[in-house]
Amino acid sequence: MTNIRVLSITLLACVLSSIVRELESFQIRSPEQDVSNGRLSVRYTETLAMAVATSEIEEARNMMPEIVNRMPEPLPDNLKNRYYMLRHGQSTANIAEIISSSRSLAYSEKHGLTAFGYEQGKESATQLLDVMDKEGAKSGEKIVFVSSPFARAKQTAEACLDGLMGNEENQERIRTMGIEIENEISIDNRLMERYFGRLDDDSIYTYAYVWPMDAINVTHTAFDVESVAAVCTRLLEVVKRCEEQYDNMHIVWVSHADVLQIGQLYAANAENVGRFSSYRFKNGEVRAVKNTPDSLPNPVPLEAPKRGTAQYSELKELPKLSQ
């Protein structure tokens, strides 16, 4: 009888262990340092808001776009740090083909990465090392991740760290390059997605209502959308904060398509930052931040708005030409 009980307990333990492993496979992975072997291991988290003060969450979710009437000053010429941009991997909002910019998403898990998106984040680690190598990264310098508080961005930062520290080839490159990695991800609310006002949660095709206007006037707020100039204004503040906090670091901004595309043209001193939509970032793509227009990739023409999508008639809100 005792043997039967022992066998039953053993079988139950095996079944429960399998169930736990199966449940864990559906969780978004988050890296943390494994002190036993000095390498980055993986843990599982249930919320991005763990260890974040309630006041910080409320501040982020109440952070509405600034209304500005001009572009901010250019970025400083002599920056202490080198900057890189990483667009988040494929998210559930990408699959649903909806705009996902609500401030309520800050520090939540909604619209996080798909399994494929997490793999894109891991693969971005190799891209990052390639770009850093091309930029002349030196021994003793450190990589720091600064992320948007949206789930898809923070999870991409975690995935990239996973790809850097959990991949043997990348680990060998890191040792050869002599670079260090800060495994604590810094969150900056000013890297949040561009706010799309009345178009939020609408079809992604309605982006095409806004982008042509952006090319005409970088301060327009048609549909209550955050202007290009307002995005640049908050990115300038991110740079100032990074320059105060870090010295001679390789800083990776993990953010969203419009924010990064606007940012790359702003940083490159492009003549018209409003044409950013012709310089698309792919999911999981990494680019170095440069300060000259000739550093930009070849532009891809913007598609015209598609008739039949919601609020097409609101194109009458075309802004006036900027002075």
Coordinates of C-alpha atoms in Angstrom, one line a residue:
M1 CA 0.0 0.0 0.0
T2 CA 2.9 2.3 0.9
N3 CA 4.5 1.7 -2.5
I4 CA 1.3 2.5 -4.3
R5 CA 1.1 5.9 -2.4
V6 CA 4.7 6.7 -3.2
L7 CA 4.1 5.8 -6.9
S8 CA 0.9 8.0 -7.0
I9 CA 2.7 11.0 -5.4
T10 CA 5.6 10.6 -7.9
L11 CA 3.2 10.5 -10.9
L12 CA 1.3 13.5 -9.5
A13 CA 4.6 15.4 -9.2
C14 CA 5.5 14.6 -12.8
V15 CA 2.1 15.7 -14.1
L16 CA 2.2 19.0 -12.1
S17 CA 5.8 19.6 -13.3
S18 CA 4.6 19.2 -16.9
I19 CA 1.7 21.5 -16.4
V20 CA 4.0 24.2 -14.9
R21 CA 6.4 24.0 -17.8
E22 CA 3.5 24.2 -20.3
L23 CA 2.1 27.3 -18.5
E24 CA 5.5 28.9 -18.4
S25 CA 5.8 28.5 -22.2
F26 CA 3.0 31.0 -22.6
Q27 CA 4.6 33.7 -20.5
I28 CA 6.7 36.5 -21.8
R29 CA 10.3 36.0 -20.8
S30 CA 12.3 38.6 -18.9
P31 CA 16.1 38.3 -18.3
E32 CA 17.8 38.5 -15.0
Q33 CA 21.4 37.7 -14.0
D34 CA 22.2 34.1 -13.0
V35 CA 24.9 34.5 -10.5
S36 CA 25.8 30.8 -10.5
N37 CA 27.5 31.0 -13.9
G38 CA 27.7 34.7 -14.7
R39 CA 25.5 34.5 -17.7
L40 CA 22.1 36.0 -18.3
S41 CA 19.3 33.5 -17.7
V42 CA 15.6 33.7 -18.2
R43 CA 12.8 34.2 -15.6
Y44 CA 9.1 34.6 -16.1
T45 CA 7.1 37.7 -15.2
E46 CA 3.4 38.4 -14.9
T47 CA 3.5 42.2 -15.2
L48 CA 5.7 44.9 -16.5
A49 CA 4.5 47.1 -13.6
M50 CA 6.2 45.0 -10.9
A51 CA 8.7 47.3 -9.0
V52 CA 7.2 50.5 -10.6
A53 CA 5.7 53.0 -8.2
T54 CA 1.9 53.6 -8.7
S55 CA 2.7 57.4 -9.1
E56 CA 5.1 56.7 -12.0
I57 CA 2.4 54.6 -13.7
E58 CA -0.2 57.2 -13.3
E59 CA 2.2 59.9 -14.5
A60 CA 2.9 57.9 -17.7
R61 CA -0.8 57.2 -18.4
N62 CA -1.7 60.9 -17.9
M63 CA 1.1 62.1 -20.2
M64 CA -0.7 63.7 -23.1
P65 CA 1.1 65.3 -26.1
E66 CA 2.5 68.7 -25.9
I67 CA 1.1 71.3 -28.3
V68 CA 4.0 73.1 -30.0
N69 CA 4.2 75.6 -32.8
R70 CA 7.7 74.9 -34.1
M71 CA 10.5 72.3 -34.2
P72 CA 12.9 72.1 -31.2
E73 CA 16.5 73.1 -31.5
P74 CA 18.8 70.5 -33.2
L75 CA 20.5 67.8 -31.2
P76 CA 23.9 68.8 -29.8
D77 CA 26.8 68.1 -32.2
N78 CA 29.2 66.7 -29.6
L79 CA 27.3 64.0 -27.7
K80 CA 29.1 62.0 -25.0
N81 CA 27.3 58.8 -25.9
R82 CA 26.5 56.9 -29.1
Y83 CA 22.9 56.1 -29.8
Y84 CA 21.1 53.3 -31.5
M85 CA 17.4 52.7 -32.3
L86 CA 15.6 49.4 -32.1
R87 CA 12.0 49.0 -33.1
H88 CA 10.0 46.5 -31.1
G89 CA 9.3 43.1 -32.5
Q90 CA 6.0 41.9 -33.9
S91 CA 3.2 42.7 -31.4
T92 CA -0.4 41.5 -31.0
A93 CA -1.5 44.9 -32.2
N94 CA 0.5 44.4 -35.4
I95 CA -1.3 41.1 -36.0
A96 CA -4.7 42.8 -35.3
E97 CA -3.7 45.6 -37.7
I98 CA -4.7 48.4 -35.3
I99 CA -3.1 51.6 -34.0
S100 CA -2.0 51.1 -30.4
S101 CA -1.0 54.4 -28.8
S102 CA -3.2 54.9 -25.8
R103 CA -1.3 56.1 -22.7
S104 CA -3.2 53.5 -20.7
L105 CA -0.9 50.9 -22.2
A106 CA 2.1 52.2 -20.3
Y107 CA 3.4 49.6 -17.8
S108 CA 0.7 47.2 -18.8
E109 CA 1.0 43.9 -20.7
K110 CA -1.5 44.7 -23.4
H111 CA -0.3 44.5 -27.0
G112 CA 2.9 42.8 -26.1
L113 CA 5.0 40.7 -28.4
T114 CA 4.0 37.6 -30.2
A115 CA 6.3 34.5 -30.0
F116 CA 7.6 35.5 -33.4
G117 CA 8.1 39.1 -32.1
Y118 CA 10.2 37.8 -29.2
E119 CA 12.4 35.9 -31.6
Q120 CA 12.8 39.1 -33.7
G121 CA 14.0 40.8 -30.5
K122 CA 16.5 38.0 -29.8
E123 CA 17.8 38.2 -33.4
S124 CA 18.2 42.0 -33.1
A125 CA 21.1 41.3 -30.7
T126 CA 23.3 40.2 -33.6
Q127 CA 22.2 43.2 -35.6
L128 CA 23.2 45.4 -32.7
L129 CA 26.6 43.9 -32.4
D130 CA 27.1 44.3 -36.2
V131 CA 26.1 48.0 -36.1
M132 CA 28.3 48.6 -33.0
D133 CA 31.3 46.9 -34.7
K134 CA 30.8 49.1 -37.7
E135 CA 30.6 52.2 -35.5
G136 CA 33.9 51.3 -33.9
A137 CA 32.9 50.2 -30.4
K138 CA 35.9 49.9 -28.1
S139 CA 36.9 47.6 -25.3
G140 CA 35.5 48.6 -21.9
E141 CA 32.5 50.5 -23.3
K142 CA 29.0 49.5 -22.2
I143 CA 25.6 48.8 -23.8
V144 CA 22.6 50.4 -22.0
F145 CA 19.0 49.8 -22.9
V146 CA 16.4 52.7 -22.6
S147 CA 12.9 51.6 -23.4
S148 CA 9.4 52.9 -23.9
P149 CA 7.1 51.7 -21.0
F150 CA 4.8 49.9 -23.5
A151 CA 4.9 46.1 -23.2
R152 CA 6.1 45.5 -26.8
A153 CA 9.1 47.7 -26.4
K154 CA 10.2 46.5 -23.0
Q155 CA 9.8 42.9 -24.0
T156 CA 11.9 43.6 -27.1
A157 CA 14.6 45.0 -24.9
E158 CA 14.5 41.9 -22.7
A159 CA 14.6 39.7 -25.8
C160 CA 17.6 41.5 -27.2
L161 CA 19.4 41.1 -23.9
D162 CA 18.4 37.4 -24.0
G163 CA 20.0 37.3 -27.5
L164 CA 23.1 39.0 -26.4
M165 CA 23.7 36.9 -23.2
G166 CA 22.1 33.6 -24.1
N167 CA 23.7 33.1 -27.5
E168 CA 27.2 31.5 -27.6
E169 CA 28.3 33.2 -30.8
N170 CA 27.2 36.6 -29.5
Q171 CA 28.9 35.9 -26.2
E172 CA 32.1 35.2 -28.0
R173 CA 31.8 38.4 -30.0
I174 CA 31.1 40.4 -26.9
R175 CA 34.3 38.9 -25.3
T176 CA 36.3 39.7 -28.4
M177 CA 35.0 43.3 -28.6
G178 CA 35.6 43.7 -24.9
I179 CA 32.3 45.4 -24.3
E180 CA 30.1 45.3 -21.2
I181 CA 26.3 45.0 -20.9
E182 CA 24.0 46.7 -18.4
N183 CA 21.3 44.1 -17.8
E184 CA 18.9 46.5 -16.1
I185 CA 16.6 48.2 -18.6
S186 CA 15.9 51.9 -18.0
I187 CA 12.4 53.1 -18.8
D188 CA 11.7 56.5 -20.2
N189 CA 8.1 57.5 -20.7
R190 CA 9.1 60.0 -23.4
L191 CA 9.9 57.0 -25.7
M192 CA 6.2 56.0 -25.8
E193 CA 4.4 55.5 -29.1
R194 CA 3.3 58.6 -30.9
Y195 CA -0.2 59.4 -29.8
F196 CA -2.8 59.0 -32.5
G197 CA -5.7 60.7 -30.8
R198 CA -9.1 59.8 -32.4
L199 CA -7.4 57.3 -34.7
D200 CA -6.2 55.2 -31.8
D201 CA -7.5 51.6 -31.9
D202 CA -8.5 52.2 -35.5
S203 CA -7.2 50.4 -38.5
I204 CA -3.5 50.8 -39.4
Y205 CA -4.5 52.0 -42.8
T206 CA -5.6 55.3 -41.2
Y207 CA -1.9 56.1 -40.7
A208 CA -2.1 57.2 -44.3
Y209 CA -4.5 60.0 -43.3
V210 CA -1.8 61.5 -41.1
W211 CA 1.5 60.9 -42.8
P212 CA 0.8 63.0 -45.9
M213 CA -0.1 65.9 -43.5
D214 CA 3.1 65.4 -41.6
A215 CA 5.1 66.0 -44.7
I216 CA 3.2 69.3 -45.2
N217 CA 3.2 70.6 -41.6
V218 CA 5.3 69.2 -38.8
T219 CA 3.2 70.9 -36.1
H220 CA -0.3 69.8 -37.2
T221 CA -2.5 67.9 -34.8
A222 CA -5.3 66.8 -37.1
F223 CA -7.4 63.9 -35.6
D224 CA -5.9 65.0 -32.3
V225 CA -2.7 63.3 -33.3
E226 CA 0.6 64.2 -31.6
S227 CA 2.6 66.4 -34.0
V228 CA 6.0 65.5 -35.4
A229 CA 7.5 68.5 -33.7
A230 CA 6.1 67.4 -30.4
V231 CA 7.7 64.0 -30.8
C232 CA 11.0 65.7 -31.6
T233 CA 10.6 67.9 -28.5
R234 CA 10.3 64.9 -26.1
L235 CA 13.2 63.0 -27.9
L236 CA 15.4 66.0 -27.3
E237 CA 14.6 65.7 -23.6
V238 CA 15.5 62.0 -23.7
V239 CA 18.9 62.8 -25.2
K240 CA 19.5 65.5 -22.5
R241 CA 18.6 63.0 -19.8
C242 CA 20.9 60.3 -21.2
E243 CA 23.8 62.8 -21.6
E244 CA 23.4 63.8 -18.0
Q245 CA 23.1 60.2 -16.7
Y246 CA 25.6 58.3 -18.9
D247 CA 29.1 58.9 -20.2
N248 CA 30.7 57.1 -23.2
M249 CA 27.9 54.5 -23.4
H250 CA 26.2 52.8 -26.3
I251 CA 22.6 53.6 -25.6
V252 CA 19.9 51.6 -27.3
W253 CA 16.5 53.3 -27.5
V254 CA 13.8 50.6 -27.8
S255 CA 10.7 52.3 -29.1
H256 CA 8.1 52.4 -31.9
A257 CA 8.1 53.0 -35.6
D258 CA 6.9 56.6 -35.9
V259 CA 8.9 57.7 -32.9
L260 CA 12.1 56.2 -34.2
Q261 CA 11.6 57.3 -37.8
I262 CA 10.9 60.8 -36.7
G263 CA 13.9 60.6 -34.4
Q264 CA 16.3 59.4 -37.0
L265 CA 15.4 62.3 -39.4
Y266 CA 15.5 64.8 -36.6
A267 CA 18.9 63.5 -35.5
A268 CA 20.2 63.5 -39.1
N269 CA 19.2 67.2 -39.5
A270 CA 16.9 66.3 -42.4
E271 CA 15.4 69.3 -44.2
N272 CA 11.9 68.0 -43.6
V273 CA 11.5 65.7 -40.7
G274 CA 7.8 65.3 -41.7
R275 CA 8.8 63.0 -44.5
F276 CA 9.9 60.4 -41.9
S277 CA 7.3 57.8 -43.1
S278 CA 9.4 57.1 -46.2
Y279 CA 12.2 55.7 -44.0
R280 CA 10.4 52.8 -42.4
F281 CA 11.8 50.6 -39.6
K282 CA 11.0 46.9 -39.8
N283 CA 10.1 45.0 -36.6
G284 CA 13.2 44.2 -34.7
E285 CA 15.4 46.4 -36.9
V286 CA 18.5 48.2 -35.4
R287 CA 20.0 51.4 -36.8
A288 CA 22.8 53.7 -35.5
V289 CA 21.8 57.4 -34.9
K290 CA 23.7 59.7 -37.3
N291 CA 23.8 63.5 -37.6
T292 CA 23.9 63.9 -41.4
P293 CA 21.1 63.5 -44.0
D294 CA 23.3 61.3 -46.2
S295 CA 23.3 58.7 -43.4
L296 CA 19.6 57.9 -44.0
P297 CA 18.5 54.8 -45.9
N298 CA 16.9 55.2 -49.4
P299 CA 13.3 56.5 -49.0
V300 CA 10.4 54.3 -50.0
P301 CA 7.4 56.2 -51.4
L302 CA 4.3 56.5 -49.2
E303 CA 1.1 54.8 -50.2
A304 CA -2.0 56.9 -50.7
P305 CA -4.9 56.6 -48.1
K306 CA -7.2 53.7 -48.8
R307 CA -10.8 54.5 -49.3
G308 CA -13.4 52.7 -47.3
T309 CA -11.5 52.7 -44.0
A310 CA -12.9 54.6 -41.0
Q311 CA -13.0 58.4 -41.0
Y312 CA -11.7 58.8 -44.5
S313 CA -13.9 61.9 -44.8
E314 CA -11.8 63.6 -42.1
L315 CA -9.1 64.2 -44.7
K316 CA -10.8 67.6 -45.0
E317 CA -8.7 68.5 -41.9
L318 CA -5.7 69.1 -44.0
P319 CA -3.4 71.5 -42.3
K320 CA -2.0 74.8 -43.6
L321 CA 1.5 74.8 -45.0
S322 CA 4.1 75.5 -42.3
Q323 CA 6.0 78.8 -42.6

